[in-house]
Short mmCIF file of C-alpha atoms in Angstrom, two decimals:
data_model
loop_
_atom_site.label_atom_id
_atom_site.label_comp_id
_atom_site.label_asym_id
_atom_site.label_seq_id
_atom_site.Cartn_x
_atom_site.Cartn_y
_atom_site.Cartn_z
CA MET A 1219 112.46 184.90 -168.00
CA VAL A 1220 110.12 185.53 -170.91
CA THR A 1221 109.13 189.07 -171.73
CA LEU A 1222 105.41 189.05 -172.33
CA LEU A 1223 102.68 191.63 -172.54
CA LEU A 1224 100.57 191.15 -175.64
CA GLY A 1225 100.85 187.41 -176.00
CA GLU A 1226 102.09 187.40 -179.61
CA ALA A 1227 104.85 189.98 -179.18
CA LEU A 1228 107.49 187.41 -180.06
CA GLU A 1229 110.35 187.46 -182.55
CA TYR A 1230 108.58 185.03 -184.86
CA ALA A 1231 105.20 186.84 -184.88
CA GLY A 1232 104.03 188.27 -188.19
CA VAL A 1233 106.17 185.93 -190.29
CA THR A 1234 104.96 182.82 -192.11
CA THR A 1235 107.14 179.92 -190.97
CA LEU A 1236 106.30 176.47 -192.27
CA HIS A 1237 108.13 173.17 -192.32
CA PRO A 1238 106.91 170.46 -194.73
CA GLY A 1239 106.39 168.18 -191.74
CA GLY A 1240 104.30 170.86 -190.04
CA VAL A 1241 102.19 171.35 -193.17
CA GLY A 1242 101.67 167.60 -193.42
CA ALA A 1243 100.71 167.35 -189.75
CA LEU A 1244 98.23 170.20 -190.14
CA ALA A 1245 96.70 168.61 -193.25
CA VAL A 1246 96.24 165.27 -191.49
CA ALA A 1247 94.87 167.02 -188.39
CA CYS A 1248 92.35 169.05 -190.39
CA MET A 1249 91.08 165.96 -192.21
CA ALA A 1250 90.79 164.12 -188.91
CA LEU A 1251 88.95 167.05 -187.33
CA LEU A 1252 86.27 166.72 -189.99
CA ILE A 1253 85.69 162.97 -189.76
CA VAL A 1254 86.46 161.68 -186.25
CA PRO A 1255 83.75 161.45 -183.57
CA SER A 1256 83.45 164.77 -181.76
CA ARG A 1257 84.89 163.46 -178.50
CA PHE A 1258 88.26 162.94 -180.22
CA VAL A 1259 88.51 166.52 -181.52
CA PRO A 1260 90.34 167.83 -178.39
CA LEU A 1261 92.90 165.01 -178.72
CA ILE A 1262 93.86 166.14 -182.21
CA LEU A 1263 94.45 169.66 -180.93
CA LEU A 1264 96.44 168.27 -178.01
CA ALA A 1265 98.72 166.36 -180.38
CA LEU A 1266 99.45 169.52 -182.38
CA ALA A 1267 100.17 171.42 -179.16
CA VAL A 1268 102.77 168.99 -177.79
CA TYR A 1269 104.60 168.30 -181.05
CA LEU A 1270 104.47 171.51 -183.10
CA PRO A 1271 106.05 174.76 -181.78
CA SER A 1272 104.08 178.01 -182.02
CA VAL A 1273 106.67 179.31 -184.47
CA GLN A 1274 104.93 177.19 -187.13
CA ARG A 1275 102.39 179.67 -188.46
CA ILE A 1276 100.70 181.17 -191.48
CA VAL A 1277 100.25 184.95 -191.79
CA ILE A 1278 97.15 185.91 -193.77
CA MET A 1279 96.64 189.63 -194.53
CA GLY A 1280 98.72 190.54 -191.50
CA ALA A 1281 96.88 188.17 -189.16
CA ASP A 1282 98.87 185.40 -187.47
CA PHE A 1283 97.53 181.85 -187.64
CA PRO A 1284 99.76 179.47 -185.69
CA LEU A 1285 98.97 175.99 -186.91
CA LEU A 1286 97.21 175.19 -183.65
CA ARG A 1287 94.98 178.25 -184.05
CA PHE A 1288 94.18 177.16 -187.58
CA ALA A 1289 93.19 173.71 -186.30
CA ILE A 1290 91.10 175.18 -183.46
CA THR A 1291 89.21 177.25 -186.03
CA ILE A 1292 88.52 174.14 -188.14
CA GLY A 1293 87.41 172.16 -185.07
CA LEU A 1294 85.14 174.98 -183.95
CA ALA A 1295 83.62 175.28 -187.44
CA ARG A 1296 82.98 171.52 -187.54
CA LEU A 1297 81.12 171.62 -184.22
CA LEU A 1298 79.18 174.72 -185.30
CA VAL A 1299 78.07 173.23 -188.63
CA GLY A 1300 77.25 169.93 -186.96
CA GLY A 1301 74.98 171.70 -184.49
CA ALA A 1302 76.94 170.68 -181.38
CA LEU A 1303 77.41 174.29 -180.31
CA SER A 1304 73.82 175.33 -180.94
CA ARG A 1305 72.54 172.49 -178.75
CA MET A 1306 74.45 173.70 -175.71
CA SER A 1307 72.83 175.72 -172.95
CA ILE A 1308 74.40 179.06 -172.03
CA ILE A 1309 76.13 178.93 -168.65
CA TRP A 1310 77.89 181.50 -166.49
CA ILE A 1311 81.36 180.21 -167.38
CA ASP A 1312 80.59 180.82 -171.07
CA ILE A 1313 79.73 184.41 -170.28
CA PHE A 1314 82.91 185.06 -168.30
CA VAL A 1315 85.13 183.41 -170.92
CA ILE A 1316 83.62 185.65 -173.59
CA ILE A 1317 83.86 188.77 -171.39
CA GLY A 1318 87.54 188.06 -170.74
CA ALA A 1319 88.22 187.78 -174.47
CA LEU A 1320 86.17 190.84 -175.47
CA THR A 1321 87.72 193.16 -172.89
CA LYS A 1322 91.18 192.51 -174.34
CA ILE A 1323 89.99 192.99 -177.92
CA VAL A 1324 88.69 196.42 -176.90
CA CYS A 1325 91.32 197.51 -174.36
CA VAL A 1326 94.66 196.45 -175.85
CA PRO A 1327 94.38 198.54 -179.05
CA VAL A 1328 93.30 201.55 -176.97
CA THR A 1329 96.03 201.36 -174.32
CA GLN A 1330 98.70 200.58 -176.92
CA GLY A 1331 97.45 203.28 -179.29
CA ASN A 1332 97.50 200.83 -182.22
CA PRO A 1333 94.19 199.88 -183.89
CA ASN A 1334 95.93 197.08 -185.80
CA LEU A 1335 96.27 195.15 -182.53
CA VAL A 1336 92.55 194.37 -182.82
CA PHE A 1337 93.46 191.55 -185.21
CA GLN A 1338 96.10 190.22 -182.84
CA GLN A 1339 93.65 190.11 -179.97
CA ILE A 1340 90.97 188.51 -182.13
CA GLY A 1341 93.51 185.77 -182.85
CA SER A 1342 94.15 185.31 -179.14
CA ALA A 1343 90.39 185.23 -178.56
CA ILE A 1344 90.07 182.41 -181.12
CA ASP A 1345 92.65 180.45 -179.13
CA ALA A 1346 90.83 181.01 -175.85
CA VAL A 1347 87.15 180.90 -176.74
CA GLY A 1348 87.71 178.32 -179.47
CA ALA A 1349 89.62 175.85 -177.30
CA TYR A 1350 87.12 176.29 -174.47
CA PHE A 1351 84.05 175.64 -176.62
CA VAL A 1352 85.71 172.79 -178.50
CA MET A 1353 86.28 170.98 -175.21
CA ARG A 1354 82.87 171.87 -173.80
CA ALA A 1355 81.03 170.74 -176.93
CA SER A 1356 83.11 167.57 -177.35
CA ILE A 1357 82.80 166.22 -173.81
CA ARG A 1358 79.19 165.15 -173.35
CA SER A 1359 79.62 162.46 -170.71
CA LEU A 1360 82.12 161.09 -168.23
CA ALA A 1361 82.85 158.35 -170.76
CA ASP A 1362 84.02 161.06 -173.18
CA LEU A 1363 86.21 162.53 -170.44
CA ARG A 1364 87.76 159.11 -169.85
CA ALA A 1365 88.40 158.75 -173.58
CA PHE A 1366 90.20 162.11 -173.54
CA SER A 1367 92.29 161.03 -170.55
CA THR A 1368 93.33 157.74 -172.15
CA GLY A 1369 94.02 159.35 -175.54
CA ALA A 1370 96.10 162.11 -173.92
CA LEU A 1371 98.25 159.44 -172.27
CA TRP A 1372 99.07 157.78 -175.59
CA ILE A 1373 99.74 161.13 -177.26
CA CYS A 1374 102.04 162.42 -174.51
CA ALA A 1375 104.02 159.25 -173.78
CA PRO A 1376 106.42 159.74 -176.76
CA VAL A 1377 106.99 163.35 -175.64
CA THR A 1378 108.72 161.93 -172.57
CA VAL A 1379 111.31 160.29 -174.83
CA ILE A 1380 111.87 163.56 -176.67
CA PHE A 1381 112.50 165.35 -173.37
CA LEU A 1382 114.85 162.64 -172.11
CA ILE A 1383 116.90 162.90 -175.29
CA GLU A 1384 117.01 166.69 -174.94
CA GLN A 1385 118.09 166.33 -171.32
CA SER A 1386 120.94 163.95 -172.18
CA THR A 1387 122.21 165.76 -175.30
CA GLY A 1388 121.21 169.39 -174.84
CA ARG A 1389 119.69 169.25 -178.34
CA ASN A 1390 115.99 169.69 -179.02
CA MET A 1391 114.68 167.10 -181.50
CA LEU A 1392 111.76 169.39 -182.36
CA SER A 1393 114.11 172.13 -183.55
CA ILE A 1394 113.35 170.94 -187.10
CA PHE A 1395 109.98 172.64 -186.62
CA GLY A 1396 111.50 175.90 -185.40
CA ALA A 1397 112.06 175.27 -181.69
CA PRO A 1398 115.48 176.35 -180.34
CA ALA A 1399 118.13 173.81 -181.39
CA PHE A 1400 120.04 174.00 -178.11
CA SER A 1401 118.54 173.78 -174.65
CA GLN A 1402 118.76 176.63 -172.18
CA ILE A 1403 121.20 176.12 -169.31
CA ARG A 1404 120.84 177.79 -165.91
CA MET A 1405 123.19 177.17 -163.01
CA GLY A 1406 124.60 174.15 -164.81
CA LYS A 1407 121.18 172.54 -165.35
CA ILE A 1408 119.74 171.84 -168.80
CA ARG A 1409 116.21 173.22 -169.05
CA CYS A 1410 114.29 171.27 -171.67
CA GLN A 1411 111.35 172.79 -173.51
CA GLY A 1412 110.41 170.49 -176.39
CA ALA A 1413 107.80 172.15 -178.63
CA PHE A 1414 107.02 174.84 -176.04
CA SER A 1415 108.21 178.43 -175.94
CA HIS A 1416 109.88 178.04 -172.55
CA SER A 1417 110.85 175.23 -170.20
CA ILE A 1418 108.55 176.56 -167.46
CA LEU A 1419 105.56 176.46 -169.80
CA ALA A 1420 106.44 172.92 -170.88
CA GLY A 1421 106.50 171.66 -167.30
CA CYS A 1422 103.30 173.49 -166.36
CA PHE A 1423 101.45 172.10 -169.38
CA PHE A 1424 101.98 168.50 -168.34
CA VAL A 1425 101.35 169.20 -164.66
CA ALA A 1426 98.02 170.68 -165.70
CA LEU A 1427 97.23 167.41 -167.53
CA LEU A 1428 98.22 165.27 -164.56
CA PRO A 1429 94.85 165.47 -162.70
CA VAL A 1430 92.93 163.96 -165.63
CA TRP A 1431 95.21 160.92 -165.33
CA ILE A 1432 95.19 160.68 -161.54
CA GLY A 1433 91.41 161.02 -161.69
CA ARG A 1434 91.29 157.49 -163.15
CA LEU A 1435 92.61 155.90 -159.95
CA GLY A 1436 89.23 154.61 -158.89
CA GLU A 1437 88.82 152.34 -161.93
CA GLY A 1438 90.66 149.26 -160.73
CA VAL A 1439 93.89 147.96 -162.26
CA LYS A 1440 93.40 149.81 -165.53
CA GLY A 1441 92.85 153.09 -163.71
CA VAL A 1442 95.92 152.61 -161.53
CA MET A 1443 98.04 151.94 -164.63
CA ILE A 1444 96.74 155.09 -166.34
CA ALA A 1445 97.34 157.20 -163.22
CA ALA A 1446 100.83 155.77 -162.67
CA SER A 1447 101.78 156.27 -166.32
CA GLY A 1448 100.50 159.84 -166.29
CA LEU A 1449 102.42 160.59 -163.10
CA LEU A 1450 105.59 159.16 -164.67
CA ILE A 1451 105.14 161.32 -167.78
CA ALA A 1452 104.54 164.52 -165.80
CA LEU A 1453 107.31 163.84 -163.29
CA THR A 1454 109.87 163.04 -165.99
CA ILE A 1455 109.09 166.18 -167.97
CA VAL A 1456 109.09 168.38 -164.86
CA ILE A 1457 112.53 167.04 -163.89
CA CYS A 1458 113.81 167.68 -167.43
CA CYS A 1459 112.49 171.25 -167.31
CA ALA A 1460 114.55 172.00 -164.15
CA SER A 1461 112.25 174.79 -162.97
CA SER A 1462 110.72 175.48 -159.57
CA THR A 1463 107.32 176.53 -160.89
CA PRO A 1464 106.22 173.13 -162.28
CA VAL A 1465 107.57 171.44 -159.13
CA VAL A 1466 105.48 173.71 -156.91
CA ALA A 1467 102.52 173.14 -159.24
CA MET A 1468 102.85 169.38 -158.72
CA VAL A 1469 102.84 169.95 -154.96
CA PHE A 1470 99.62 171.95 -155.28
CA VAL A 1471 98.05 169.24 -157.44
CA GLY A 1472 98.99 166.73 -154.74
CA CYS A 1473 97.45 168.97 -152.08
CA GLY A 1474 94.34 169.28 -154.23
CA PHE A 1475 93.91 165.51 -154.34
CA ALA A 1476 94.69 165.21 -150.63
CA GLY A 1477 91.66 167.42 -150.11
CA TYR A 1478 89.48 164.58 -151.42
CA LEU A 1479 89.56 163.18 -147.88
CA PHE A 1480 87.54 166.25 -146.88
CA TRP A 1481 85.35 166.61 -149.97
CA ARG A 1482 82.23 167.15 -147.86
CA GLN A 1483 83.88 170.09 -146.08
CA LEU A 1484 85.63 171.73 -149.05
CA ARG A 1485 83.81 175.01 -148.49
CA LEU A 1486 85.10 175.13 -144.93
CA VAL A 1487 88.60 174.28 -146.18
CA TRP A 1488 88.48 177.22 -148.61
CA ILE A 1489 87.22 179.57 -145.90
CA ALA A 1490 89.93 178.40 -143.52
CA GLY A 1491 92.57 178.89 -146.20
CA ILE A 1492 91.39 182.45 -146.85
CA ILE A 1493 91.40 183.25 -143.11
CA VAL A 1494 94.93 181.85 -142.72
CA GLY A 1495 96.07 183.86 -145.74
CA ILE A 1496 94.62 187.08 -144.31
CA ALA A 1497 96.21 186.38 -140.92
CA LEU A 1498 99.62 185.77 -142.52
CA HIS A 1499 99.27 188.96 -144.50
CA PHE A 1500 98.91 191.06 -141.37
CA VAL A 1501 101.79 189.43 -139.52
CA MET A 1502 104.21 189.53 -142.49
CA ALA A 1503 106.02 192.79 -143.07
CA LYS A 1504 105.88 192.52 -146.89
CA GLY A 1505 102.50 190.87 -147.34
CA VAL A 1506 101.52 187.25 -147.77
CA TRP A 1507 102.60 187.24 -151.43
CA HIS A 1508 106.21 187.61 -150.24
CA LEU A 1509 106.11 183.85 -149.64
CA ILE A 1510 106.62 183.47 -153.39
CA ALA A 1511 110.03 185.15 -153.10
CA ARG A 1512 111.20 182.37 -150.79
CA ILE A 1513 110.57 179.50 -153.19
CA ASP A 1514 113.62 178.08 -154.96
CA LEU A 1515 113.48 174.30 -155.25
CA VAL A 1516 115.89 173.67 -158.12
CA GLY A 1517 118.20 176.69 -158.00
CA GLY A 1518 118.12 179.84 -160.13
CA SER A 1519 114.49 180.59 -159.37
CA THR A 1520 113.15 184.14 -159.82
CA GLY A 1521 110.71 184.13 -156.93
CA TYR A 1522 111.59 187.68 -155.89
CA HIS A 1523 110.66 188.96 -159.35
CA ARG A 1524 107.24 187.36 -159.02
CA TYR A 1525 106.71 188.86 -155.56
CA HIS A 1526 107.86 192.27 -156.81
CA LEU A 1527 105.42 192.11 -159.75
CA ILE A 1528 102.41 191.42 -157.51
CA ASP A 1529 103.48 194.13 -155.09
CA LYS A 1530 103.78 196.74 -157.83
CA ALA A 1531 100.54 195.66 -159.50
CA ILE A 1532 98.79 196.54 -156.24
CA THR A 1533 100.70 199.81 -155.97
CA TYR A 1534 99.79 200.81 -159.54
CA PHE A 1535 96.20 199.52 -159.38
CA GLY A 1536 94.83 202.97 -160.19
CA GLU A 1537 96.78 202.93 -163.44
CA TRP A 1538 95.49 199.68 -164.93
CA TRP A 1539 92.15 198.85 -163.30
CA LEU A 1540 89.91 200.48 -165.94
CA MET A 1541 91.36 199.37 -169.30
CA GLY A 1542 94.78 197.97 -168.57
CA THR A 1543 98.04 199.76 -169.29
CA ALA A 1544 100.46 200.27 -172.17
CA GLY A 1545 103.33 198.64 -170.31
CA THR A 1546 104.79 197.75 -166.93
CA ARG A 1547 108.47 198.52 -167.43
CA HIS A 1548 108.17 201.65 -165.28
CA TRP A 1549 106.88 199.56 -162.35
CA GLY A 1550 110.40 198.39 -161.60
CA TYR A 1551 113.46 196.61 -162.91
CA GLY A 1552 112.51 193.66 -165.11
CA LEU A 1553 108.77 194.08 -164.52
CA GLN A 1554 108.03 194.31 -168.22
CA ASP A 1555 108.14 190.53 -167.83
CA VAL A 1556 104.60 189.87 -166.55
CA THR A 1557 105.00 186.38 -165.07
CA ASN A 1558 101.60 186.26 -163.39
CA GLN A 1559 98.40 185.39 -165.25
CA TYR A 1560 96.17 187.39 -162.90
CA VAL A 1561 98.28 190.52 -163.34
CA LEU A 1562 98.59 189.96 -167.08
CA GLU A 1563 94.82 189.79 -167.48
CA GLY A 1564 94.55 193.15 -165.72
CA VAL A 1565 97.38 194.68 -167.74
CA ARG A 1566 95.66 193.65 -170.97
CA GLY A 1567 92.00 194.18 -170.12
CA GLY A 1568 91.69 195.98 -166.81
CA PHE A 1569 90.20 194.68 -163.59
CA LEU A 1570 87.17 193.33 -165.47
CA ALA A 1571 89.40 190.83 -167.30
CA THR A 1572 90.99 189.69 -164.04
CA LEU A 1573 87.57 189.44 -162.43
CA ALA A 1574 86.30 187.34 -165.36
CA LEU A 1575 89.19 184.90 -164.85
CA PHE A 1576 88.45 184.60 -161.12
CA ALA A 1577 84.72 184.26 -161.76
CA SER A 1578 85.23 181.38 -164.19
CA MET A 1579 87.26 179.59 -161.49
CA VAL A 1580 84.62 180.20 -158.82
CA PHE A 1581 81.79 178.89 -160.98
CA ALA A 1582 83.90 175.91 -162.03
CA PHE A 1583 84.44 174.95 -158.38
CA ARG A 1584 80.75 175.48 -157.67
CA ASP A 1585 79.75 173.03 -160.40
CA VAL A 1586 82.32 170.44 -159.35
CA GLY A 1587 80.99 170.72 -155.80
CA TYR A 1588 77.42 170.36 -156.99
CA TRP A 1589 78.11 166.98 -158.55
CA LEU A 1590 80.31 165.79 -155.70
CA HIS A 1591 77.26 166.05 -153.44
CA ARG A 1592 74.98 164.24 -155.90
CA LEU A 1593 77.06 161.39 -157.25
CA PRO A 1594 77.55 158.15 -155.33
CA PRO A 1595 80.52 158.97 -153.04
CA ARG A 1596 83.86 157.17 -153.22
CA THR A 1597 83.12 155.82 -156.70
CA ALA A 1598 85.21 156.11 -159.86
CA ASP A 1599 82.85 158.76 -161.26
CA HIS A 1600 82.93 160.76 -158.06
CA PHE A 1601 86.74 160.85 -158.03
CA LEU A 1602 86.91 161.70 -161.74
CA VAL A 1603 84.66 164.72 -161.24
CA TYR A 1604 86.80 165.77 -158.27
CA SER A 1605 89.90 165.63 -160.49
CA ILE A 1606 88.50 168.48 -162.63
CA GLY A 1607 88.55 170.68 -159.53
CA ALA A 1608 92.12 169.55 -158.75
CA CYS A 1609 93.13 170.45 -162.30
CA ILE A 1610 91.82 174.01 -161.92
CA PHE A 1611 93.27 174.34 -158.40
CA GLY A 1612 96.74 173.37 -159.64
CA GLN A 1613 96.62 176.00 -162.35
CA MET A 1614 95.43 178.64 -159.91
CA ALA A 1615 98.80 178.15 -158.23
CA ILE A 1616 100.65 178.14 -161.56
CA PHE A 1617 99.08 181.49 -162.49
CA LEU A 1618 100.80 183.13 -159.52
CA ALA A 1619 104.20 182.45 -161.07
CA VAL A 1620 103.75 182.25 -164.82
CA SER A 1621 101.53 183.62 -167.58
CA TYR A 1622 100.47 181.29 -170.35
CA PHE A 1623 101.13 181.99 -174.01
CA GLY A 1624 101.55 179.99 -177.17
CA GLN A 1625 100.03 176.53 -177.16
CA THR A 1626 100.12 176.42 -173.35
CA THR A 1627 96.98 178.55 -173.16
CA MET A 1628 95.00 175.65 -174.60
CA ILE A 1629 95.41 173.47 -171.52
CA TRP A 1630 93.73 176.08 -169.32
CA TRP A 1631 90.77 176.45 -171.66
CA PHE A 1632 90.47 172.68 -171.91
CA SER A 1633 90.39 172.52 -168.11
CA ILE A 1634 87.73 175.17 -167.76
CA GLY A 1635 85.83 173.52 -170.64
CA MET A 1636 85.61 170.31 -168.59
CA ALA A 1637 84.04 172.32 -165.80
CA GLY A 1638 81.71 173.86 -168.38
CA PHE A 1639 80.49 170.37 -169.23
CA LEU A 1640 79.60 169.83 -165.56
CA ALA A 1641 77.92 173.24 -165.41
CA GLU A 1642 75.65 172.47 -168.35
CA LYS A 1643 74.69 169.14 -166.82
CA ARG A 1644 73.98 170.99 -163.59
CA MET A 1645 71.48 173.18 -165.43
CA ASP A 1646 69.86 170.07 -166.92
CA ASP A 1647 69.72 168.62 -163.42
CA ARG A 1648 68.00 171.50 -161.60
CA VAL A 1649 64.82 169.46 -161.11
CA ILE A 1650 66.69 166.53 -159.57
CA LYS A 1651 65.41 165.26 -156.26
CA ALA A 1652 68.06 162.65 -155.49
CA VAL A 1653 70.24 159.90 -156.89
CA ARG A 1654 68.48 156.55 -157.08
CA PRO A 1655 69.01 154.96 -153.66
CA SER A 1656 69.43 151.45 -155.10
CA SER A 1657 72.24 152.67 -157.33
CA ILE A 1658 74.08 154.22 -154.38
CA ARG A 1659 73.82 151.00 -152.42
CA ARG A 1660 75.37 149.10 -155.29
CA GLY A 1661 78.13 151.75 -155.58
CA ARG A 1662 77.41 152.19 -159.28
CA GLY A 1663 78.54 155.25 -161.22
CA VAL A 1664 76.98 157.92 -163.33
CA ARG A 1665 76.58 155.98 -166.53
CA ASP A 1666 74.96 153.02 -164.75
CA ALA A 1667 72.88 155.13 -162.40
CA PRO A 1668 72.39 158.52 -164.04
CA LEU A 1669 70.92 161.43 -162.17
CA VAL A 1670 67.41 161.67 -163.57
CA THR A 1671 65.75 164.80 -164.87
CA ALA A 1672 62.05 165.45 -165.10
CA SER A 1673 62.03 163.65 -168.44
CA GLY A 1674 63.81 160.67 -166.95
CA ALA A 1675 66.94 161.20 -169.04
CA GLY A 1676 70.45 160.83 -167.62
CA ALA A 1677 72.00 164.14 -166.58
CA ILE A 1678 75.67 163.21 -166.90
CA GLY A 1679 76.01 159.69 -168.17
#
C-alpha cells in the first residue's frame, strides 16, 4: 500500500531530480506546447505523464515543480495568452473544481499547523485546475475529442511494450528516469508500474483512458480498430500490474457501456442502483461498503483495509467534516494509508471538498445526459458522448479503492474536462428547440447536423 495524506509527502519531494533525457523531453514538450494547435496540447501532457516518473522535478524556492506540473503551467499560460480561456463560459463544474482546490489550500496548512504547506497545496491545485482547464479549453468539438482519442492510442501503444518487458524481466526500463529499478512482487506475482508511483495507479490510469477508445466503436472499421487496440493496451497493462483494483475498474467500465442499451432510462437505473444499495446496507451487518472487503481477484488484495477506512471515516466524521484532519493513523491500524479518493478529499479539505468532488460528477452526468437526449441516437457521435459518462463512472468506482497522486491525477481532470466541454456547449444550446429532423432521418452526426442556436451556429460540431 502507499501511505498518502498530503499528496506530495513522498521521499523524493523537495529535492531537484533531473535526468538529461527528462530535461530534453521537457524542452521539446514546452516548445511543442507553444506551437501546436490547441487540440494537441493535452496529448503532449499525456506523453509526459506516461513516460516520465513524478520523481523528475525541479524545486524552485522550496516549491516542487514535477516536470508534468511545469508543462501544465506552460500549457495553461499558452491558452490564457491566446485567449482560449477568456472565451469560455463559466459553468458549474468550473466552480466546483475551483472550490475543491481552494478548500485544500486553506485547510491543509491549518490542520497540519504548517503555513509552508500553502505552497505545496498551490502546486497540487495547479495540477488539478490546470489539467482540467487545459482539456476544457483544448477540446472545442467532437472532432477534437476524436483527435485526442487517436493521439492517445499512438502515445500509449509503446508503453505496452515497456510493461511487457518489465513483466518478463522484473526490471523497469523507465528506472533511468528515477522509477524503481526492480518491480514489486506480491504473492509471487510481478506488479509492474512503469513511470507511475505504484502498480495500482498505473493500471487505473489506462483503465480510465479505455472509454475514450471504446467510444470510437460506432465509426466503422476504423473505429473498431481503435477500440480493439485501446482494449488490448488497457488489458495488457492491467494484467502486468497484477492488482484487483484495475480489474474491478475494467468491470465497472464494461458495466457502464452495457448501460448504453438503456440510455433513455439512465436516471431510473441510477435511482434503482441507489435503492438497491440502501436495501443491501440495511440487511448487511457491517454496511454495504463491506462488499469491498470481499474483493480479491488476483490474490494479495487489501479489500478489508479499504472497507475499514470507509467505516472509520464515518465513525470519525465529526473530526474531519469542517476542515479535514491532521492525520488518520489513530483511526486504526494502517489507516494512515488513505486509499479512497472520497475520504482523502475530506481529510484534506473537509466535507466541502468531498461535496465538490461529488458535485462535479453529478453535473458531468447531467451534461452527458442532456446531449444524449438531443443528438441523433445510435450514431457515432451519440456513443462518443456516452463514453465520457462511462469514463467518469469507471473512476467513481476506482475512487472507492485508491486515491490518485502523481501524474495519475491528470487523467481524472482530463475526464472531467471533457464533461466541461459538453457543459459549455449545453449553455450555448439553451435556446435549442430540436435537432434538425432531416439530419436525424439520415443518421448524421453532430458535425454534419449541428444543434442550432439562436444565431444558427453549431452547438457542438
